[in-house]
PDB file of C-alpha atoms in Angstrom:
ATOM      1  CA  MET A  16      -3.738   6.305  14.896  1.00  0.00           C
ATOM      2  CA  ALA A  17      -1.608   3.203  15.307  1.00  0.00           C
ATOM      3  CA  ARG A  18       0.828   2.037  17.975  1.00  0.00           C
ATOM      4  CA  ILE A  19       4.097   1.409  16.123  1.00  0.00           C
ATOM      5  CA  LEU A  20       7.393  -0.254  17.051  1.00  0.00           C
ATOM      6  CA  ILE A  21      10.467   0.972  15.138  1.00  0.00           C
ATOM      7  CA  VAL A  22      13.354  -1.449  14.638  1.00  0.00           C
ATOM      8  CA  ASP A  23      16.633  -0.245  13.100  1.00  0.00           C
ATOM      9  CA  ASP A  24      20.252  -0.426  14.241  1.00  0.00           C
ATOM     10  CA  ALA A  25      20.873   3.175  13.122  1.00  0.00           C
ATOM     11  CA  LYS A  26      19.656   5.766  15.617  1.00  0.00           C
ATOM     12  CA  PHE A  27      19.355   8.347  12.837  1.00  0.00           C
ATOM     13  CA  MET A  28      16.974   6.070  10.901  1.00  0.00           C
ATOM     14  CA  ARG A  29      14.861   5.416  14.007  1.00  0.00           C
ATOM     15  CA  MET A  30      14.683   9.159  14.634  1.00  0.00           C
ATOM     16  CA  THR A  31      13.728   9.907  11.016  1.00  0.00           C
ATOM     17  CA  LEU A  32      10.954   7.294  11.025  1.00  0.00           C
ATOM     18  CA  SER A  33       9.762   8.380  14.449  1.00  0.00           C
ATOM     19  CA  ASN A  34       9.391  11.988  13.253  1.00  0.00           C
ATOM     20  CA  ILE A  35       7.431  10.896  10.157  1.00  0.00           C
ATOM     21  CA  LEU A  36       5.115   8.695  12.251  1.00  0.00           C
ATOM     22  CA  ILE A  37       4.474  11.245  14.991  1.00  0.00           C
ATOM     23  CA  LYS A  38       3.727  13.903  12.367  1.00  0.00           C
ATOM     24  CA  ALA A  39       1.148  11.491  10.896  1.00  0.00           C
ATOM     25  CA  ASN A  40      -0.461  11.134  14.365  1.00  0.00           C
ATOM     26  CA  HIS A  41       0.831   7.652  15.131  1.00  0.00           C
ATOM     27  CA  GLU A  42       2.247   6.638  18.501  1.00  0.00           C
ATOM     28  CA  VAL A  43       5.767   5.201  18.664  1.00  0.00           C
ATOM     29  CA  VAL A  44       5.554   2.622  21.474  1.00  0.00           C
ATOM     30  CA  GLY A  45       9.192   1.570  21.338  1.00  0.00           C
ATOM     31  CA  GLU A  46      12.472   1.441  19.471  1.00  0.00           C
ATOM     32  CA  ALA A  47      14.791  -1.534  19.085  1.00  0.00           C
ATOM     33  CA  GLU A  48      18.229  -1.709  17.507  1.00  0.00           C
ATOM     34  CA  ASN A  49      18.326  -5.434  16.692  1.00  0.00           C
ATOM     35  CA  GLY A  50      16.049  -8.405  16.134  1.00  0.00           C
ATOM     36  CA  LEU A  51      16.344  -9.749  19.675  1.00  0.00           C
ATOM     37  CA  GLN A  52      15.198  -6.437  21.185  1.00  0.00           C
ATOM     38  CA  ALA A  53      12.440  -6.278  18.551  1.00  0.00           C
ATOM     39  CA  ILE A  54      10.947  -9.610  19.647  1.00  0.00           C
ATOM     40  CA  GLU A  55      11.191  -8.668  23.324  1.00  0.00           C
ATOM     41  CA  LEU A  56       9.489  -5.295  22.754  1.00  0.00           C
ATOM     42  CA  PHE A  57       6.857  -6.811  20.474  1.00  0.00           C
ATOM     43  CA  VAL A  58       5.816  -9.299  23.166  1.00  0.00           C
ATOM     44  CA  LYS A  59       5.715  -6.537  25.785  1.00  0.00           C
ATOM     45  CA  GLU A  60       3.965  -3.808  23.751  1.00  0.00           C
ATOM     46  CA  LYS A  61       1.859  -5.794  21.216  1.00  0.00           C
ATOM     47  CA  PRO A  62       2.069  -2.910  18.699  1.00  0.00           C
ATOM     48  CA  ASP A  63      -0.369  -2.531  15.797  1.00  0.00           C
ATOM     49  CA  LEU A  64       2.560  -2.396  13.387  1.00  0.00           C
ATOM     50  CA  VAL A  65       6.337  -2.850  13.235  1.00  0.00           C
ATOM     51  CA  THR A  66       8.820  -1.192  10.873  1.00  0.00           C
ATOM     52  CA  MET A  67      11.747  -3.610  10.707  1.00  0.00           C
ATOM     53  CA  ASP A  68      15.187  -3.010   9.226  1.00  0.00           C
ATOM     54  CA  ILE A  69      16.611  -6.044   7.420  1.00  0.00           C
ATOM     55  CA  THR A  70      20.328  -5.720   8.164  1.00  0.00           C
ATOM     56  CA  MET A  71      21.100  -5.513  11.899  1.00  0.00           C
ATOM     57  CA  PRO A  72      23.634  -6.972  14.344  1.00  0.00           C
ATOM     58  CA  GLU A  73      22.855  -9.900  16.712  1.00  0.00           C
ATOM     59  CA  GLN A  74      19.698 -10.913  14.858  1.00  0.00           C
ATOM     60  CA  ASN A  75      18.616  -9.597  11.470  1.00  0.00           C
ATOM     61  CA  GLY A  76      15.147  -8.394  10.559  1.00  0.00           C
ATOM     62  CA  ILE A  77      14.157 -11.500   8.621  1.00  0.00           C
ATOM     63  CA  GLU A  78      14.976 -13.800  11.558  1.00  0.00           C
ATOM     64  CA  ALA A  79      13.058 -11.502  13.933  1.00  0.00           C
ATOM     65  CA  LEU A  80      10.131 -11.352  11.472  1.00  0.00           C
ATOM     66  CA  LYS A  81       9.925 -15.166  11.328  1.00  0.00           C
ATOM     67  CA  GLU A  82      10.111 -15.432  15.125  1.00  0.00           C
ATOM     68  CA  ILE A  83       7.371 -12.817  15.684  1.00  0.00           C
ATOM     69  CA  LYS A  84       5.113 -14.326  12.980  1.00  0.00           C
ATOM     70  CA  LYS A  85       5.533 -17.796  14.549  1.00  0.00           C
ATOM     71  CA  GLN A  86       4.196 -16.526  17.905  1.00  0.00           C
ATOM     72  CA  TYR A  87       1.837 -13.863  16.494  1.00  0.00           C
ATOM     73  CA  PRO A  88       0.616 -14.871  13.009  1.00  0.00           C
ATOM     74  CA  ASP A  89      -1.449 -11.674  12.704  1.00  0.00           C
ATOM     75  CA  ALA A  90       1.511  -9.336  13.356  1.00  0.00           C
ATOM     76  CA  LYS A  91       1.771  -6.543  10.797  1.00  0.00           C
ATOM     77  CA  ILE A  92       5.404  -5.940   9.848  1.00  0.00           C
ATOM     78  CA  ILE A  93       6.789  -3.606   7.189  1.00  0.00           C
ATOM     79  CA  MET A  94      10.401  -4.243   6.200  1.00  0.00           C
ATOM     80  CA  CYS A  95      12.851  -1.387   5.620  1.00  0.00           C
ATOM     81  CA  SER A  96      15.694  -1.994   3.226  1.00  0.00           C
ATOM     82  CA  ALA A  97      18.451  -0.196   1.427  1.00  0.00           C
ATOM     83  CA  MET A  98      18.518  -0.287  -2.364  1.00  0.00           C
ATOM     84  CA  GLY A  99      19.887  -3.509  -3.775  1.00  0.00           C
ATOM     85  CA  GLN A 100      18.448  -5.846  -1.128  1.00  0.00           C
ATOM     86  CA  GLN A 101      15.739  -7.225  -3.409  1.00  0.00           C
ATOM     87  CA  LYS A 102      16.530 -10.868  -2.637  1.00  0.00           C
ATOM     88  CA  MET A 103      16.111 -10.245   1.084  1.00  0.00           C
ATOM     89  CA  VAL A 104      12.939  -8.219   0.527  1.00  0.00           C
ATOM     90  CA  VAL A 105      11.445 -11.159  -1.405  1.00  0.00           C
ATOM     91  CA  GLU A 106      12.388 -13.525   1.435  1.00  0.00           C
ATOM     92  CA  ALA A 107      10.831 -11.132   3.959  1.00  0.00           C
ATOM     93  CA  ILE A 108       7.555 -10.939   2.001  1.00  0.00           C
ATOM     94  CA  GLU A 109       7.492 -14.736   1.659  1.00  0.00           C
ATOM     95  CA  SER A 110       8.046 -14.969   5.424  1.00  0.00           C
ATOM     96  CA  GLY A 111       5.022 -12.804   6.152  1.00  0.00           C
ATOM     97  CA  ALA A 112       6.066  -9.152   5.880  1.00  0.00           C
ATOM     98  CA  LYS A 113       3.127  -7.059   4.686  1.00  0.00           C
ATOM     99  CA  ASP A 114       5.106  -4.463   2.706  1.00  0.00           C
ATOM    100  CA  PHE A 115       8.516  -2.852   2.424  1.00  0.00           C
ATOM    101  CA  ILE A 116       9.870   0.677   2.295  1.00  0.00           C
ATOM    102  CA  VAL A 117      13.203   1.668   0.796  1.00  0.00           C
ATOM    103  CA  LYS A 118      15.810   3.853   2.480  1.00  0.00           C
ATOM    104  CA  PRO A 119      16.327   6.762   2.405  1.00  0.00           C
ATOM    105  CA  PHE A 120      12.726   7.152   3.555  1.00  0.00           C
ATOM    106  CA  ASP A 121      10.232   9.063   1.450  1.00  0.00           C
ATOM    107  CA  GLU A 122       7.676  10.443   3.891  1.00  0.00           C
ATOM    108  CA  ASN A 123       4.698   9.878   1.570  1.00  0.00           C
ATOM    109  CA  ARG A 124       5.758   6.318   0.767  1.00  0.00           C
ATOM    110  CA  VAL A 125       6.100   5.504   4.485  1.00  0.00           C
ATOM    111  CA  ILE A 126       2.625   6.881   5.283  1.00  0.00           C
ATOM    112  CA  GLU A 127       1.093   5.100   2.252  1.00  0.00           C
ATOM    113  CA  ALA A 128       2.599   1.747   3.240  1.00  0.00           C
ATOM    114  CA  ILE A 129       1.401   2.086   6.829  1.00  0.00           C
ATOM    115  CA  SER A 130      -2.128   3.098   5.776  1.00  0.00           C
ATOM    116  CA  ARG A 131      -2.316   0.205   3.315  1.00  0.00           C
ATOM    117  CA  VAL A 132      -1.089  -2.376   5.844  1.00  0.00           C
ATOM    118  CA  LEU A 133      -3.373  -1.127   8.616  1.00  0.00           C
ATOM    119  CA  GLY A 134      -6.174  -0.661   6.029  1.00  0.00           C
TER     120      GLY A 134
END
């Protein structure tokens, strides 16, 4: 069981991911709707893993990823992206993201990615 922080500007997406994670016996330690909140919650909660949306207001997921990785090089972050964001996914992986999952979420793919990253 892992302590996971969910970051997405869409409440529906956070809810969907939360349900998948809880069903898989993980603990959701927090939810953020932009990169700034993500960094703040990461520092406070020190989760085992973060699911991070790429496109968000105020600060996007890639900027938040870079900021978290600068302070916590061992942070495990999985990026979430819509189809057609390949360029950003590549940038995220180069910046230290461990994996990515595509929206709409496939429950098995989400669980696989999390298991692999926590491995």
